[in-house]
CSV table of C-alpha atoms in Angstrom, one decimal:
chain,number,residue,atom,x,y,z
M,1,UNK,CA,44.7,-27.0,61.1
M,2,UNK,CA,41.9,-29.3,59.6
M,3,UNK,CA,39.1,-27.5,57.5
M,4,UNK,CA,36.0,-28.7,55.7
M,5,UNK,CA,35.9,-27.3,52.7
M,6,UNK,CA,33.5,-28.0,49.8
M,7,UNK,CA,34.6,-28.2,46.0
M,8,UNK,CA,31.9,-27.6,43.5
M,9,UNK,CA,32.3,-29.5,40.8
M,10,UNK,CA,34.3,-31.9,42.5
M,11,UNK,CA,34.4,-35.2,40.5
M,12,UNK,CA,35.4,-32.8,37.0
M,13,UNK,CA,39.1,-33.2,36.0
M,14,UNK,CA,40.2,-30.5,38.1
M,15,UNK,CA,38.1,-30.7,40.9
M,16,UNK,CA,39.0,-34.4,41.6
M,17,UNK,CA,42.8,-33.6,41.7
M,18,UNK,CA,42.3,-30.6,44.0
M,19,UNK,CA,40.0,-33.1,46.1
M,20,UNK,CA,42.9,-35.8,46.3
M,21,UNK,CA,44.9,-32.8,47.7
M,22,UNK,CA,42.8,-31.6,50.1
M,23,UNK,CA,42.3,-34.9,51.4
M,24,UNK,CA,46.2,-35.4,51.6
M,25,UNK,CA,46.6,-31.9,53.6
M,26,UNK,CA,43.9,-33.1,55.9
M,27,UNK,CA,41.2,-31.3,55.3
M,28,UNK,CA,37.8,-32.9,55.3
M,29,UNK,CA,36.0,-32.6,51.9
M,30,UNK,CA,32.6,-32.2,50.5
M,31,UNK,CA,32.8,-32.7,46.8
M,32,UNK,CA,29.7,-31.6,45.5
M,33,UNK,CA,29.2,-32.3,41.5
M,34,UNK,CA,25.4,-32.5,39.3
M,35,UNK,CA,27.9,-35.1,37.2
M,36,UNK,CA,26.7,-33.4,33.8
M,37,UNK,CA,30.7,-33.4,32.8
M,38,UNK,CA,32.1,-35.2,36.1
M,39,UNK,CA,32.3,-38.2,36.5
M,40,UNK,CA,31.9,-40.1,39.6
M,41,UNK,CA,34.8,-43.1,38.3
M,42,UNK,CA,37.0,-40.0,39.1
M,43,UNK,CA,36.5,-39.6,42.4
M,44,UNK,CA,35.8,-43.4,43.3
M,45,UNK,CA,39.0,-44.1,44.5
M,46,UNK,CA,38.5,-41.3,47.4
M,47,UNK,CA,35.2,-42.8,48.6
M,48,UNK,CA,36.7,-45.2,51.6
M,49,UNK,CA,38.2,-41.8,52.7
M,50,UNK,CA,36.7,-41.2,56.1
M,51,UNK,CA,37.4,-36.9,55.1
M,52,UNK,CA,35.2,-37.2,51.8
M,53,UNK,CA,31.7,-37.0,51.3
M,54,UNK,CA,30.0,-37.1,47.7
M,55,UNK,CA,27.0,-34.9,47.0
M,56,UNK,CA,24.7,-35.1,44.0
M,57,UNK,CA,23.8,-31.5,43.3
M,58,UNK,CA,23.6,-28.8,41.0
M,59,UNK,CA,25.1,-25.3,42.0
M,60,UNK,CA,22.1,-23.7,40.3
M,61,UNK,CA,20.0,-24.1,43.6
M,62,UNK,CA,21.2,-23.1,47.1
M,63,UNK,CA,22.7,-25.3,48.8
M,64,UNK,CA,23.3,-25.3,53.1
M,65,UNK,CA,26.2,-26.7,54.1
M,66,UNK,CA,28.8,-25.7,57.4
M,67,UNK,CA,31.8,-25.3,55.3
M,68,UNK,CA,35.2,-23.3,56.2
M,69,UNK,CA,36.7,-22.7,52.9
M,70,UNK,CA,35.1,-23.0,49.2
M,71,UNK,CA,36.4,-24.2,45.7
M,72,UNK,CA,33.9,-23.0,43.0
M,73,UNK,CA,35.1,-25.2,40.2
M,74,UNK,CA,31.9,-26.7,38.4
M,75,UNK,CA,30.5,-25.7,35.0
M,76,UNK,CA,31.6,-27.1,32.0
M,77,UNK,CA,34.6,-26.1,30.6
M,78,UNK,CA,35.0,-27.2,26.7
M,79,UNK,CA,33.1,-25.8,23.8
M,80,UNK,CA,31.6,-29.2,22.7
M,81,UNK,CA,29.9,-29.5,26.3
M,82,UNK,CA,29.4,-25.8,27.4
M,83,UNK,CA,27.8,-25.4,24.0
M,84,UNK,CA,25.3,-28.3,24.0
M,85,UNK,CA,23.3,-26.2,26.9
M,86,UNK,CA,24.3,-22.9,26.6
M,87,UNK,CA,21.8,-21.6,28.5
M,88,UNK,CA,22.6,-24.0,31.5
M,89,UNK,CA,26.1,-22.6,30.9
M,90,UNK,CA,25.3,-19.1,31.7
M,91,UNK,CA,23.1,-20.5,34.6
M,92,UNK,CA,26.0,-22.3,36.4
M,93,UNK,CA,28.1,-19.3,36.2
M,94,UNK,CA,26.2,-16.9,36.9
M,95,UNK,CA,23.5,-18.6,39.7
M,96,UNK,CA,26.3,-20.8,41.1
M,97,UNK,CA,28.1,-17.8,41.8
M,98,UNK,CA,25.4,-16.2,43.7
M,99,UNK,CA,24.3,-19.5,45.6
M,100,UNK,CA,27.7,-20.2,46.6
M,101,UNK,CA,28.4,-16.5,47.9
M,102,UNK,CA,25.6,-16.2,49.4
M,103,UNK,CA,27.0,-19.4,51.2
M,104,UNK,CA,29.7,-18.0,51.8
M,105,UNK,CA,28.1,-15.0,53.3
M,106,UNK,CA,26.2,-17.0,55.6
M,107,UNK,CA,28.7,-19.4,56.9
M,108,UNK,CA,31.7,-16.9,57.0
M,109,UNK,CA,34.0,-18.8,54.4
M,110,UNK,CA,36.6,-18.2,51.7
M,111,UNK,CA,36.0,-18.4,48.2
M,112,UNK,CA,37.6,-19.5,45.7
M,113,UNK,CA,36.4,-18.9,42.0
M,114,UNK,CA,38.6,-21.1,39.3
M,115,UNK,CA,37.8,-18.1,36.2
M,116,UNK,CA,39.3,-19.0,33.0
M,117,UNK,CA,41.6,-17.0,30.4
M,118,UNK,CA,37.9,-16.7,28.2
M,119,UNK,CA,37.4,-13.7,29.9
M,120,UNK,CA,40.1,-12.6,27.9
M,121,UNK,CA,38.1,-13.3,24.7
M,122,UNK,CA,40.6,-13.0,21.3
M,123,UNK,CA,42.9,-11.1,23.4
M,124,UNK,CA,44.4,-7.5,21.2
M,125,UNK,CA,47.8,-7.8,23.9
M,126,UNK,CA,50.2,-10.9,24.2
M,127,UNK,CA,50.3,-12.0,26.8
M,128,UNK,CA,47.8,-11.5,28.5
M,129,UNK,CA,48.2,-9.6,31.6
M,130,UNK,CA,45.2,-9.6,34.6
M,131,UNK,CA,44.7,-5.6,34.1
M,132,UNK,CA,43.4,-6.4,30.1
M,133,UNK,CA,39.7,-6.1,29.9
M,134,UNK,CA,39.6,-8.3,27.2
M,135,UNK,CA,37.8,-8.7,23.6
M,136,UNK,CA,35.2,-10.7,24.1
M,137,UNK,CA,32.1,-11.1,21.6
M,138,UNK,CA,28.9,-10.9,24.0
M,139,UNK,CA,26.7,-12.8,21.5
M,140,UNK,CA,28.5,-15.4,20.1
M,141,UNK,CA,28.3,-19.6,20.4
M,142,UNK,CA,31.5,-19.5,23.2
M,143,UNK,CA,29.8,-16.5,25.2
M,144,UNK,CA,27.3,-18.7,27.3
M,145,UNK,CA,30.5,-19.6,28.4
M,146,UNK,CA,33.2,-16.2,28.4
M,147,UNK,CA,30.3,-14.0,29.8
M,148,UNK,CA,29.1,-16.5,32.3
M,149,UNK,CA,32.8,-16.3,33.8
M,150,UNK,CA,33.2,-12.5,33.7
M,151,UNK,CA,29.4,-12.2,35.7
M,152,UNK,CA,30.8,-14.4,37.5
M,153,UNK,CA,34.1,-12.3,38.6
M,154,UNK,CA,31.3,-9.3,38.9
M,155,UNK,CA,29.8,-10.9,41.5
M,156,UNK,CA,32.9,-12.0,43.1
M,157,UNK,CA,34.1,-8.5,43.5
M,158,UNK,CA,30.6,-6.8,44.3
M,159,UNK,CA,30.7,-9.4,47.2
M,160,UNK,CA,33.4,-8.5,48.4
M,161,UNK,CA,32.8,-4.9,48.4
M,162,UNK,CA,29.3,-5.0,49.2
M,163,UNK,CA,29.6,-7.9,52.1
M,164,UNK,CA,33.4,-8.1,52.9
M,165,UNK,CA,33.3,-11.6,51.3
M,166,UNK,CA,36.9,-13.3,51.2
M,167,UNK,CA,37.7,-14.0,47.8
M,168,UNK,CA,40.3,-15.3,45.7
M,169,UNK,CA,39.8,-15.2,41.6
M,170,UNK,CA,42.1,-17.9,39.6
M,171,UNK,CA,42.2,-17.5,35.6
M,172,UNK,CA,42.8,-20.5,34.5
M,173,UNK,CA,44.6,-21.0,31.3
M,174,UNK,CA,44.6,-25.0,29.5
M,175,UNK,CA,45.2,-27.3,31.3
M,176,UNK,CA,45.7,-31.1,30.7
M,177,UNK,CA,46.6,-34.3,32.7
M,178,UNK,CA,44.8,-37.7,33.8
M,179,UNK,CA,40.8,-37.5,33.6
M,180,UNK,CA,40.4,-35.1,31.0
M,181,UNK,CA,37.0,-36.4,29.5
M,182,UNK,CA,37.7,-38.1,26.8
M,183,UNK,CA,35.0,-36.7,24.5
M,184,UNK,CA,35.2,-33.1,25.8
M,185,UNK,CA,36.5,-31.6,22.4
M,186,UNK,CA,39.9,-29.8,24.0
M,187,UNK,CA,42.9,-30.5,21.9
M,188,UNK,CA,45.2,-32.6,24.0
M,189,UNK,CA,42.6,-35.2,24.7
M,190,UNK,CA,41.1,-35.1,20.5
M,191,UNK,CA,44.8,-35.6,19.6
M,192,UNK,CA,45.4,-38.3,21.9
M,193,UNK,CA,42.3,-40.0,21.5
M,194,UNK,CA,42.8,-40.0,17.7
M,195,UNK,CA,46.6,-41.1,17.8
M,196,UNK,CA,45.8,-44.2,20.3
M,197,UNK,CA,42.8,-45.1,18.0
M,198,UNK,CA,45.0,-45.0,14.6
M,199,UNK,CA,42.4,-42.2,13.2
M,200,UNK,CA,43.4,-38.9,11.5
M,201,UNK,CA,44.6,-35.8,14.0
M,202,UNK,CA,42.2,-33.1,13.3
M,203,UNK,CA,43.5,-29.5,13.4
M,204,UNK,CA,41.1,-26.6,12.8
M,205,UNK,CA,43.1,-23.8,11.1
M,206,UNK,CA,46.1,-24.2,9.8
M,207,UNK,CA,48.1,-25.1,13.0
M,208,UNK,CA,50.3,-21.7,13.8
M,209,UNK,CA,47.0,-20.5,16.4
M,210,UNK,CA,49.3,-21.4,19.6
M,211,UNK,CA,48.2,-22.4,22.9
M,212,UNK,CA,50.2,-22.6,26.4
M,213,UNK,CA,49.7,-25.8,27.8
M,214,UNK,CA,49.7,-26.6,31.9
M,215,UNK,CA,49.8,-29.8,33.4
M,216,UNK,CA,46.5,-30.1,36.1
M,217,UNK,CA,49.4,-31.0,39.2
M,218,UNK,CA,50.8,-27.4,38.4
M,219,UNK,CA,47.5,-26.0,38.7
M,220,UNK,CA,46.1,-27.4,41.5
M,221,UNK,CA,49.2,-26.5,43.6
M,222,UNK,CA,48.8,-22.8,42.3
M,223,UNK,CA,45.1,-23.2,43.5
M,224,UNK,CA,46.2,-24.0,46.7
M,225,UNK,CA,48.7,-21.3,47.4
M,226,UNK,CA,46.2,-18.5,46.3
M,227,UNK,CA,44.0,-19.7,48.7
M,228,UNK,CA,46.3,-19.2,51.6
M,229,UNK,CA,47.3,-15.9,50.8
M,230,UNK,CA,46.5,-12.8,53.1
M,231,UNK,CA,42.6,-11.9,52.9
M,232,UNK,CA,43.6,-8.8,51.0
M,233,UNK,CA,45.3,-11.1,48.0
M,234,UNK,CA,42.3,-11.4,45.7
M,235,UNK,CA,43.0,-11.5,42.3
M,236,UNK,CA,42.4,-12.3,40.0
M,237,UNK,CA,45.6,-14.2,39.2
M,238,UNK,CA,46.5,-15.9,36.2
M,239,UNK,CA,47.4,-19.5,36.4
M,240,UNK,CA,48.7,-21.6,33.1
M,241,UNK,CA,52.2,-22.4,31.7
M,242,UNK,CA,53.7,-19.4,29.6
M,243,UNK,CA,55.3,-21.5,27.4
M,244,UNK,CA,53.7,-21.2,23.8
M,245,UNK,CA,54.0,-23.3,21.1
M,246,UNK,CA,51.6,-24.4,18.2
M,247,UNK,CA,48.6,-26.6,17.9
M,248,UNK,CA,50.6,-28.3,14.7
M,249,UNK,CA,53.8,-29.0,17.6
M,250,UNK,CA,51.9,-30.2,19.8
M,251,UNK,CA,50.2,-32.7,17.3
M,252,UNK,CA,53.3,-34.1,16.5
M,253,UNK,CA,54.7,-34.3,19.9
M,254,UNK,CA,51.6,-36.3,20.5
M,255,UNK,CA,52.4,-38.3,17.3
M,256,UNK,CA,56.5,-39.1,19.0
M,257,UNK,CA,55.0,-39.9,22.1
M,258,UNK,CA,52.1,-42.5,20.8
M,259,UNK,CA,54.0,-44.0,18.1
M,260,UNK,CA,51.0,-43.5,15.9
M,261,UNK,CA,50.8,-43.4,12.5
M,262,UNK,CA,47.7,-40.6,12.3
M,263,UNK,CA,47.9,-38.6,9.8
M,264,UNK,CA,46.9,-34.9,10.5
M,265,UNK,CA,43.7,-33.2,8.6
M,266,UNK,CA,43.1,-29.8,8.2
M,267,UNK,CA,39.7,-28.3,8.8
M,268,UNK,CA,38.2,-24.9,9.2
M,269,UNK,CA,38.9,-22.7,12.4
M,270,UNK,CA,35.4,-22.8,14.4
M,271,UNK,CA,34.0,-19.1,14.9
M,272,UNK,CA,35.6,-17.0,17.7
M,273,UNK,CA,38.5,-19.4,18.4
M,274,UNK,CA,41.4,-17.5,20.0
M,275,UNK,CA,44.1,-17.1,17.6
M,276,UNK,CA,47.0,-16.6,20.8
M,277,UNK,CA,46.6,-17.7,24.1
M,278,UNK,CA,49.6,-17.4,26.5
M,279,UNK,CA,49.4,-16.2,30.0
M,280,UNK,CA,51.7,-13.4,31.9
M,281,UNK,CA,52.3,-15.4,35.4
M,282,UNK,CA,54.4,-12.4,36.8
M,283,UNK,CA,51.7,-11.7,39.8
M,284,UNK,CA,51.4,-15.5,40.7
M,285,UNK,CA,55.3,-15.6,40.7
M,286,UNK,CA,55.3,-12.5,42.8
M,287,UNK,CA,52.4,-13.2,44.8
M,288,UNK,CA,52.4,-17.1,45.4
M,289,UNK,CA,55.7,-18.0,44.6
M,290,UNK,CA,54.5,-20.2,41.5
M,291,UNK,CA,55.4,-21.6,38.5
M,292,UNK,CA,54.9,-24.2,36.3
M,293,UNK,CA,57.2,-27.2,36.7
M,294,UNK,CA,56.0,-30.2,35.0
M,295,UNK,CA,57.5,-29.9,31.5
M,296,UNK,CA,55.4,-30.6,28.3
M,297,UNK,CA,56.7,-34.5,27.6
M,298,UNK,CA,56.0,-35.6,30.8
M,299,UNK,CA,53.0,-34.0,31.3
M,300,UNK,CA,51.9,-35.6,28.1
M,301,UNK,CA,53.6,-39.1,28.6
M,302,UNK,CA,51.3,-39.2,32.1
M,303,UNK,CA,47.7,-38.3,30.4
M,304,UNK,CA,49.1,-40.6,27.5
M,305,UNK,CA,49.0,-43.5,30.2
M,306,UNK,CA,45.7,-42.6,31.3
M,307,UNK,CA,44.2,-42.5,28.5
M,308,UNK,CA,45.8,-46.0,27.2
M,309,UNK,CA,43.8,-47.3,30.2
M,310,UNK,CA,40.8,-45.7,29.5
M,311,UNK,CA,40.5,-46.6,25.5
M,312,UNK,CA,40.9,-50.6,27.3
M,313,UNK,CA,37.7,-49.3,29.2
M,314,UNK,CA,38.7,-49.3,32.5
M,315,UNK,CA,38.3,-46.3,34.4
M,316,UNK,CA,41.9,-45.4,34.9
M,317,UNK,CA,43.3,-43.3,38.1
């Protein structure tokens, strides 16, 4: 059956995947985006869609629409960009939530809120498991962001208990794929960037932190079967690929891949950077039937392509 279903944050790198397959299922689609860190070259392509409407806004004021289902996807999700506002940050967590319950409240919808393994802060257990509270510094220069994203689980659960919302609570773990910003600071796209330009790979620390890495298709599919679970199916779930490996691997996997000559520089680990960061996926296994299946080389090979199309400044797809 056809819904219309609005995605905030829409034209970012995940939201404009997740609109592509929303569109594809038949759904009709608001995508509603203040463009701060979307772009609307990613969403161009849907625009002759008959199902898609664009919608300059930010999630910070209400916003009225008749909607059946919605994705709560926008705020900024990389330290260079969640960082140059960090007030805003906290705002779009935190307000957008409330604007886009409330919403939900009115109109009767499902919600979906895309968390983020942050709320796990420098986690004390490996891997992370949805029952750890987390070790998260409150004050810090990543909490605008980590603190924003646990308020914003608060008020996801308060909703629900208070109002009888229907709500479903992704973590998300990193991601990667085609229209990653290219400036946005996260370390696939700095170490492709710098391998396709010929400039040094930069690695803060000395490359043993590790990171799990999963490819934005995976995601968005995991997305999409949380939201059709049975209203009681909240969350939160995590969502990433448990495969771990180091920052220093993945650099030269990059490195193979690109053919580059780059060599790799060391500089200091920024404050409050996880050390580990690998998810436990038994509950989405159990619960959605998910896993990651896109493996690490062709994930990379893929976002490789897009961004050799990007560097020739065309706006890629």
């Amino acid at each position: 059956m056809s819904k219309r279903i609005l995605v905030t944050g829409g034209s970012g790198f995940l939201g404009s995947h997740l609109c592509e397959r929303l569109l594809a299922k038949g759904h009709e689609v608001l995508c509603v985006d203040n463009y701060f860190t979307g772009r609307r070259t990613n969403v161009a392509h849907l625009l002759s869609n008959s199902g898609f409407e664009l919608l300059r806004h930010d999630v910070t004021f209400p916003l009225y629409a008749e909607v059946d289902e919605i994705y709560n996807l926008a705020c900024p999700a990389s330290p260079v960009h969640y960082q140059f506002d960090p007030v805003q940050t906290t705002k779009t967590s935190v307000h957008g939530a409330i604007n886009m319950l409330g919403l939900a409240k009115r109109v009767q919808a499902k919600i979906f809120q895309a968390s983020t393994s942050e709320v796990y802060g420098d986690p004390a257990v490996h891997p992370q498991t949805e029952d750890y509270w987390g070790r998260v510094n409150p004050i810090g220069p990543r909490s605008c962001y980590d603190e924003g994203k646990r308020c914003a689980e608060t008020l996801f659960f308060d909703y629900r208990r208070q109002h009888g919302l229907r709500i479903k609570v992704a973590r998300i773990f990193n991601t990667y794929g085609p229209r990653m910003h290219p400036n946005d600071g996260r370390v696939v796209s700095n170490f492709i960037v710098q391998a396709l330009k010929g400039v040094p790979i930069t690695l803060y620390g000395d490359g043993r932190q590790t990171r799990s890495f999963c490819f934005v298709d995976d995601l968005v599919e995991g997305f999409l079967r949380l939201m059709d679970t049975p209203d009681e199916v909240t969350g939160p779930v995590n969502l990433g690929n448990p495969y771990e490996f180091s920052i220093l691997e993945l650099a030269e996997k990059v490195l193979e891949l690109t053919g580059s000559r780059s060599e790799i520089v060391y500089r200091p680990l920024p404050e409050n950077d996880p050390i580990q960061r690998q998810p436990d996926i038994s509950k989405a296994k159990d619960l959605l039937d998910w896993k990651p299946t896109v493996q690490l080389e062709e994930g990379l090979s893929r976002t490789i392509a897009y961004f050799e199309v990007v560097l020739r400044g065309k706006p890629g797809g």
